[in-house]
Amino acid sequence: MKAAASYLEAGQPVPAPIAPNLGWRLASGLICHGPAFAGAEPAPPVHALARPGDLILPAGPDESARALMPCELMPLAEPRSRGDWHSLLVRTNSQQRRQAADLTALRTGAAADRVRHLVLMLPAPDAPPQMLPSLRAMSAL
């Protein structure tokens, strides 16, 4: 039986995973990770931006993750073997390095280059049309 997807509108928090799942895999959209948010818009300092294919794992009580645009989350089953756990750790390490590089590209250089990098983080051209994050959210990044 295939687990049900979870859909988020822009500004909604990522829900806690539903047992027995470990977390989520982002199927579409963008998720912003950072300190607990006061409202629907991200407040600096954002420390990661998850893009489609990334894993979303539960964070501590002072951390939060919110959708920057409409998102689809797929449940992530807990690994069953030592090899599966190793693969998960390697994937999350690689993901964190790429997310750090993404934030660097979004925070340095000409504004046009930063906006272009954000747009290129969205799904491929053959994917269904996507709504961009709000201008306020993009400027906060």
mmCIF file with all atom_site columns, C-alpha atoms in Angstrom:
data_model
loop_
_atom_site.group_PDB
_atom_site.id
_atom_site.type_symbol
_atom_site.label_atom_id
_atom_site.label_alt_id
_atom_site.label_comp_id
_atom_site.label_asym_id
_atom_site.label_entity_id
_atom_site.label_seq_id
_atom_site.pdbx_PDB_ins_code
_atom_site.Cartn_x
_atom_site.Cartn_y
_atom_site.Cartn_z
_atom_site.occupancy
_atom_site.B_iso_or_equiv
_atom_site.pdbx_formal_charge
_atom_site.auth_seq_id
_atom_site.auth_comp_id
_atom_site.auth_asym_id
_atom_site.auth_atom_id
_atom_site.pdbx_PDB_model_num
ATOM 1   C CA . MET A 1 1   ? 0.000  0.000  0.000   1.00 0.00 ? 1   MET A CA 1
ATOM 2   C CA . LYS A 1 2   ? 1.411  3.390  -1.014  1.00 0.00 ? 2   LYS A CA 1
ATOM 3   C CA . ALA A 1 3   ? 1.549  6.042  1.720   1.00 0.00 ? 3   ALA A CA 1
ATOM 4   C CA . ALA A 1 4   ? -0.463 9.207  1.167   1.00 0.00 ? 4   ALA A CA 1
ATOM 5   C CA . ALA A 1 5   ? 1.181  12.465 0.166   1.00 0.00 ? 5   ALA A CA 1
ATOM 6   C CA . SER A 1 6   ? 0.786  15.624 2.228   1.00 0.00 ? 6   SER A CA 1
ATOM 7   C CA . TYR A 1 7   ? 0.121  18.951 0.494   1.00 0.00 ? 7   TYR A CA 1
ATOM 8   C CA . LEU A 1 8   ? 1.121  22.351 1.901   1.00 0.00 ? 8   LEU A CA 1
ATOM 9   C CA . GLU A 1 9   ? 0.206  25.872 0.859   1.00 0.00 ? 9   GLU A CA 1
ATOM 10  C CA . ALA A 1 10  ? 2.797  28.661 0.997   1.00 0.00 ? 10  ALA A CA 1
ATOM 11  C CA . GLY A 1 11  ? 3.524  29.590 4.607   1.00 0.00 ? 11  GLY A CA 1
ATOM 12  C CA . GLN A 1 12  ? 2.265  26.350 6.152   1.00 0.00 ? 12  GLN A CA 1
ATOM 13  C CA . PRO A 1 13  ? 4.591  24.492 8.532   1.00 0.00 ? 13  PRO A CA 1
ATOM 14  C CA . VAL A 1 14  ? 5.845  21.026 7.666   1.00 0.00 ? 14  VAL A CA 1
ATOM 15  C CA . PRO A 1 15  ? 3.846  18.558 9.770   1.00 0.00 ? 15  PRO A CA 1
ATOM 16  C CA . ALA A 1 16  ? 5.451  15.984 12.009  1.00 0.00 ? 16  ALA A CA 1
ATOM 17  C CA . PRO A 1 17  ? 5.913  12.658 10.229  1.00 0.00 ? 17  PRO A CA 1
ATOM 18  C CA . ILE A 1 18  ? 3.183  10.082 10.702  1.00 0.00 ? 18  ILE A CA 1
ATOM 19  C CA . ALA A 1 19  ? 4.342  6.837  12.376  1.00 0.00 ? 19  ALA A CA 1
ATOM 20  C CA . PRO A 1 20  ? 6.015  4.625  11.267  1.00 0.00 ? 20  PRO A CA 1
ATOM 21  C CA . ASN A 1 21  ? 7.630  7.095  8.840   1.00 0.00 ? 21  ASN A CA 1
ATOM 22  C CA . LEU A 1 22  ? 10.934 8.798  9.650   1.00 0.00 ? 22  LEU A CA 1
ATOM 23  C CA . GLY A 1 23  ? 10.214 12.067 7.838   1.00 0.00 ? 23  GLY A CA 1
ATOM 24  C CA . TRP A 1 24  ? 9.316  13.362 4.376   1.00 0.00 ? 24  TRP A CA 1
ATOM 25  C CA . ARG A 1 25  ? 10.743 13.561 0.859   1.00 0.00 ? 25  ARG A CA 1
ATOM 26  C CA . LEU A 1 26  ? 9.891  16.808 -0.930  1.00 0.00 ? 26  LEU A CA 1
ATOM 27  C CA . ALA A 1 27  ? 8.187  15.932 -4.234  1.00 0.00 ? 27  ALA A CA 1
ATOM 28  C CA . SER A 1 28  ? 7.585  19.530 -5.370  1.00 0.00 ? 28  SER A CA 1
ATOM 29  C CA . GLY A 1 29  ? 7.966  23.087 -4.094  1.00 0.00 ? 29  GLY A CA 1
ATOM 30  C CA . LEU A 1 30  ? 10.511 24.684 -1.740  1.00 0.00 ? 30  LEU A CA 1
ATOM 31  C CA . ILE A 1 31  ? 10.821 24.290 2.037   1.00 0.00 ? 31  ILE A CA 1
ATOM 32  C CA . CYS A 1 32  ? 12.642 26.848 4.194   1.00 0.00 ? 32  CYS A CA 1
ATOM 33  C CA . HIS A 1 33  ? 14.413 25.612 7.369   1.00 0.00 ? 33  HIS A CA 1
ATOM 34  C CA . GLY A 1 34  ? 15.378 27.988 10.119  1.00 0.00 ? 34  GLY A CA 1
ATOM 35  C CA . PRO A 1 35  ? 14.611 29.266 13.571  1.00 0.00 ? 35  PRO A CA 1
ATOM 36  C CA . ALA A 1 36  ? 10.985 29.224 14.626  1.00 0.00 ? 36  ALA A CA 1
ATOM 37  C CA . PHE A 1 37  ? 9.082  31.722 12.478  1.00 0.00 ? 37  PHE A CA 1
ATOM 38  C CA . ALA A 1 38  ? 6.908  34.490 13.858  1.00 0.00 ? 38  ALA A CA 1
ATOM 39  C CA . GLY A 1 39  ? 4.584  34.449 10.839  1.00 0.00 ? 39  GLY A CA 1
ATOM 40  C CA . ALA A 1 40  ? 4.148  32.955 7.391   1.00 0.00 ? 40  ALA A CA 1
ATOM 41  C CA . GLU A 1 41  ? 7.240  34.665 5.963   1.00 0.00 ? 41  GLU A CA 1
ATOM 42  C CA . PRO A 1 42  ? 10.772 33.501 6.761   1.00 0.00 ? 42  PRO A CA 1
ATOM 43  C CA . ALA A 1 43  ? 12.808 35.545 9.183   1.00 0.00 ? 43  ALA A CA 1
ATOM 44  C CA . PRO A 1 44  ? 16.605 35.498 8.888   1.00 0.00 ? 44  PRO A CA 1
ATOM 45  C CA . PRO A 1 45  ? 18.689 33.499 9.443   1.00 0.00 ? 45  PRO A CA 1
ATOM 46  C CA . VAL A 1 46  ? 17.407 30.751 7.164   1.00 0.00 ? 46  VAL A CA 1
ATOM 47  C CA . HIS A 1 47  ? 19.856 27.862 7.332   1.00 0.00 ? 47  HIS A CA 1
ATOM 48  C CA . ALA A 1 48  ? 18.600 25.571 4.551   1.00 0.00 ? 48  ALA A CA 1
ATOM 49  C CA . LEU A 1 49  ? 16.308 25.500 1.538   1.00 0.00 ? 49  LEU A CA 1
ATOM 50  C CA . ALA A 1 50  ? 14.968 22.079 0.584   1.00 0.00 ? 50  ALA A CA 1
ATOM 51  C CA . ARG A 1 51  ? 14.204 21.529 -3.084  1.00 0.00 ? 51  ARG A CA 1
ATOM 52  C CA . PRO A 1 52  ? 12.391 18.644 -4.803  1.00 0.00 ? 52  PRO A CA 1
ATOM 53  C CA . GLY A 1 53  ? 13.981 15.301 -3.961  1.00 0.00 ? 53  GLY A CA 1
ATOM 54  C CA . ASP A 1 54  ? 15.365 16.507 -0.615  1.00 0.00 ? 54  ASP A CA 1
ATOM 55  C CA . LEU A 1 55  ? 14.625 14.748 2.660   1.00 0.00 ? 55  LEU A CA 1
ATOM 56  C CA . ILE A 1 56  ? 12.818 16.646 5.411   1.00 0.00 ? 56  ILE A CA 1
ATOM 57  C CA . LEU A 1 57  ? 13.582 15.201 8.847   1.00 0.00 ? 57  LEU A CA 1
ATOM 58  C CA . PRO A 1 58  ? 12.076 16.384 12.146  1.00 0.00 ? 58  PRO A CA 1
ATOM 59  C CA . ALA A 1 59  ? 13.912 19.275 13.805  1.00 0.00 ? 59  ALA A CA 1
ATOM 60  C CA . GLY A 1 60  ? 14.276 20.394 17.402  1.00 0.00 ? 60  GLY A CA 1
ATOM 61  C CA . PRO A 1 61  ? 11.763 22.592 19.245  1.00 0.00 ? 61  PRO A CA 1
ATOM 62  C CA . ASP A 1 62  ? 13.586 25.814 18.291  1.00 0.00 ? 62  ASP A CA 1
ATOM 63  C CA . GLU A 1 63  ? 13.647 24.907 14.606  1.00 0.00 ? 63  GLU A CA 1
ATOM 64  C CA . SER A 1 64  ? 10.922 25.149 12.061  1.00 0.00 ? 64  SER A CA 1
ATOM 65  C CA . ALA A 1 65  ? 10.324 24.316 8.413   1.00 0.00 ? 65  ALA A CA 1
ATOM 66  C CA . ARG A 1 66  ? 7.742  26.082 6.250   1.00 0.00 ? 66  ARG A CA 1
ATOM 67  C CA . ALA A 1 67  ? 6.621  25.906 2.653   1.00 0.00 ? 67  ALA A CA 1
ATOM 68  C CA . LEU A 1 68  ? 7.793  28.884 0.581   1.00 0.00 ? 68  LEU A CA 1
ATOM 69  C CA . MET A 1 69  ? 5.385  27.868 -2.157  1.00 0.00 ? 69  MET A CA 1
ATOM 70  C CA . PRO A 1 70  ? 2.823  25.086 -2.615  1.00 0.00 ? 70  PRO A CA 1
ATOM 71  C CA . CYS A 1 71  ? 4.522  21.774 -1.809  1.00 0.00 ? 71  CYS A CA 1
ATOM 72  C CA . GLU A 1 72  ? 3.902  18.061 -1.995  1.00 0.00 ? 72  GLU A CA 1
ATOM 73  C CA . LEU A 1 73  ? 5.544  15.851 0.644   1.00 0.00 ? 73  LEU A CA 1
ATOM 74  C CA . MET A 1 74  ? 5.882  12.084 0.373   1.00 0.00 ? 74  MET A CA 1
ATOM 75  C CA . PRO A 1 75  ? 6.330  9.952  3.517   1.00 0.00 ? 75  PRO A CA 1
ATOM 76  C CA . LEU A 1 76  ? 9.868  8.660  4.110   1.00 0.00 ? 76  LEU A CA 1
ATOM 77  C CA . ALA A 1 77  ? 9.936  5.144  5.509   1.00 0.00 ? 77  ALA A CA 1
ATOM 78  C CA . GLU A 1 78  ? 12.471 4.346  8.214   1.00 0.00 ? 78  GLU A CA 1
ATOM 79  C CA . PRO A 1 79  ? 15.430 2.367  6.853   1.00 0.00 ? 79  PRO A CA 1
ATOM 80  C CA . ARG A 1 80  ? 15.285 -1.335 7.669   1.00 0.00 ? 80  ARG A CA 1
ATOM 81  C CA . SER A 1 81  ? 18.917 -2.368 7.342   1.00 0.00 ? 81  SER A CA 1
ATOM 82  C CA . ARG A 1 82  ? 22.326 -1.042 8.274   1.00 0.00 ? 82  ARG A CA 1
ATOM 83  C CA . GLY A 1 83  ? 23.068 -0.437 4.572   1.00 0.00 ? 83  GLY A CA 1
ATOM 84  C CA . ASP A 1 84  ? 19.839 1.561  4.190   1.00 0.00 ? 84  ASP A CA 1
ATOM 85  C CA . TRP A 1 85  ? 20.800 3.704  7.211   1.00 0.00 ? 85  TRP A CA 1
ATOM 86  C CA . HIS A 1 86  ? 24.240 4.285  5.675   1.00 0.00 ? 86  HIS A CA 1
ATOM 87  C CA . SER A 1 87  ? 22.629 5.381  2.388   1.00 0.00 ? 87  SER A CA 1
ATOM 88  C CA . LEU A 1 88  ? 20.338 7.762  4.268   1.00 0.00 ? 88  LEU A CA 1
ATOM 89  C CA . LEU A 1 89  ? 23.283 9.328  6.124   1.00 0.00 ? 89  LEU A CA 1
ATOM 90  C CA . VAL A 1 90  ? 25.288 9.740  2.911   1.00 0.00 ? 90  VAL A CA 1
ATOM 91  C CA . ARG A 1 91  ? 22.274 11.311 1.191   1.00 0.00 ? 91  ARG A CA 1
ATOM 92  C CA . THR A 1 92  ? 21.581 13.776 4.015   1.00 0.00 ? 92  THR A CA 1
ATOM 93  C CA . ASN A 1 93  ? 25.272 14.762 4.184   1.00 0.00 ? 93  ASN A CA 1
ATOM 94  C CA . SER A 1 94  ? 25.340 15.442 0.434   1.00 0.00 ? 94  SER A CA 1
ATOM 95  C CA . GLN A 1 95  ? 22.042 17.316 0.702   1.00 0.00 ? 95  GLN A CA 1
ATOM 96  C CA . GLN A 1 96  ? 23.364 19.560 3.495   1.00 0.00 ? 96  GLN A CA 1
ATOM 97  C CA . ARG A 1 97  ? 26.477 20.463 1.486   1.00 0.00 ? 97  ARG A CA 1
ATOM 98  C CA . ARG A 1 98  ? 24.371 21.337 -1.575  1.00 0.00 ? 98  ARG A CA 1
ATOM 99  C CA . GLN A 1 99  ? 21.962 23.381 0.559   1.00 0.00 ? 99  GLN A CA 1
ATOM 100 C CA . ALA A 1 100 ? 24.878 25.363 2.009   1.00 0.00 ? 100 ALA A CA 1
ATOM 101 C CA . ALA A 1 101 ? 26.113 26.086 -1.529  1.00 0.00 ? 101 ALA A CA 1
ATOM 102 C CA . ASP A 1 102 ? 22.576 27.132 -2.536  1.00 0.00 ? 102 ASP A CA 1
ATOM 103 C CA . LEU A 1 103 ? 22.357 29.617 0.351   1.00 0.00 ? 103 LEU A CA 1
ATOM 104 C CA . THR A 1 104 ? 25.753 31.033 -0.548  1.00 0.00 ? 104 THR A CA 1
ATOM 105 C CA . ALA A 1 105 ? 24.594 31.549 -4.142  1.00 0.00 ? 105 ALA A CA 1
ATOM 106 C CA . LEU A 1 106 ? 21.371 33.186 -2.883  1.00 0.00 ? 106 LEU A CA 1
ATOM 107 C CA . ARG A 1 107 ? 23.211 35.586 -0.566  1.00 0.00 ? 107 ARG A CA 1
ATOM 108 C CA . THR A 1 108 ? 26.209 36.704 -2.617  1.00 0.00 ? 108 THR A CA 1
ATOM 109 C CA . GLY A 1 109 ? 26.727 38.319 -5.993  1.00 0.00 ? 109 GLY A CA 1
ATOM 110 C CA . ALA A 1 110 ? 24.464 40.435 -8.174  1.00 0.00 ? 110 ALA A CA 1
ATOM 111 C CA . ALA A 1 111 ? 20.734 40.422 -7.401  1.00 0.00 ? 111 ALA A CA 1
ATOM 112 C CA . ALA A 1 112 ? 19.907 39.105 -10.892 1.00 0.00 ? 112 ALA A CA 1
ATOM 113 C CA . ASP A 1 113 ? 22.254 36.134 -10.339 1.00 0.00 ? 113 ASP A CA 1
ATOM 114 C CA . ARG A 1 114 ? 20.664 35.385 -6.970  1.00 0.00 ? 114 ARG A CA 1
ATOM 115 C CA . VAL A 1 115 ? 17.113 35.460 -8.407  1.00 0.00 ? 115 VAL A CA 1
ATOM 116 C CA . ARG A 1 116 ? 18.214 33.276 -11.336 1.00 0.00 ? 116 ARG A CA 1
ATOM 117 C CA . HIS A 1 117 ? 19.688 30.720 -8.902  1.00 0.00 ? 117 HIS A CA 1
ATOM 118 C CA . LEU A 1 118 ? 16.410 30.623 -6.956  1.00 0.00 ? 118 LEU A CA 1
ATOM 119 C CA . VAL A 1 119 ? 14.350 30.105 -10.120 1.00 0.00 ? 119 VAL A CA 1
ATOM 120 C CA . LEU A 1 120 ? 16.737 27.353 -11.259 1.00 0.00 ? 120 LEU A CA 1
ATOM 121 C CA . MET A 1 121 ? 16.141 25.559 -7.937  1.00 0.00 ? 121 MET A CA 1
ATOM 122 C CA . LEU A 1 122 ? 12.543 24.962 -9.027  1.00 0.00 ? 122 LEU A CA 1
ATOM 123 C CA . PRO A 1 123 ? 11.547 21.782 -10.876 1.00 0.00 ? 123 PRO A CA 1
ATOM 124 C CA . ALA A 1 124 ? 12.598 21.076 -14.450 1.00 0.00 ? 124 ALA A CA 1
ATOM 125 C CA . PRO A 1 125 ? 10.722 22.770 -17.331 1.00 0.00 ? 125 PRO A CA 1
ATOM 126 C CA . ASP A 1 126 ? 8.800  19.562 -18.095 1.00 0.00 ? 126 ASP A CA 1
ATOM 127 C CA . ALA A 1 127 ? 7.318  19.533 -14.561 1.00 0.00 ? 127 ALA A CA 1
ATOM 128 C CA . PRO A 1 128 ? 3.879  21.042 -13.897 1.00 0.00 ? 128 PRO A CA 1
ATOM 129 C CA . PRO A 1 129 ? 3.864  24.872 -13.619 1.00 0.00 ? 129 PRO A CA 1
ATOM 130 C CA . GLN A 1 130 ? 4.976  26.197 -10.232 1.00 0.00 ? 130 GLN A CA 1
ATOM 131 C CA . MET A 1 131 ? 4.110  29.369 -8.362  1.00 0.00 ? 131 MET A CA 1
ATOM 132 C CA . LEU A 1 132 ? 7.164  31.371 -7.266  1.00 0.00 ? 132 LEU A CA 1
ATOM 133 C CA . PRO A 1 133 ? 7.656  32.245 -3.605  1.00 0.00 ? 133 PRO A CA 1
ATOM 134 C CA . SER A 1 134 ? 6.427  35.710 -2.624  1.00 0.00 ? 134 SER A CA 1
ATOM 135 C CA . LEU A 1 135 ? 8.744  38.673 -3.257  1.00 0.00 ? 135 LEU A CA 1
ATOM 136 C CA . ARG A 1 136 ? 8.987  39.178 0.510   1.00 0.00 ? 136 ARG A CA 1
ATOM 137 C CA . ALA A 1 137 ? 10.113 35.562 1.000   1.00 0.00 ? 137 ALA A CA 1
ATOM 138 C CA . MET A 1 138 ? 12.628 35.817 -1.853  1.00 0.00 ? 138 MET A CA 1
ATOM 139 C CA . SER A 1 139 ? 14.082 39.055 -0.465  1.00 0.00 ? 139 SER A CA 1
ATOM 140 C CA . ALA A 1 140 ? 14.402 37.521 3.008   1.00 0.00 ? 140 ALA A CA 1
ATOM 141 C CA . LEU A 1 141 ? 16.507 34.738 1.533   1.00 0.00 ? 141 LEU A CA 1
#
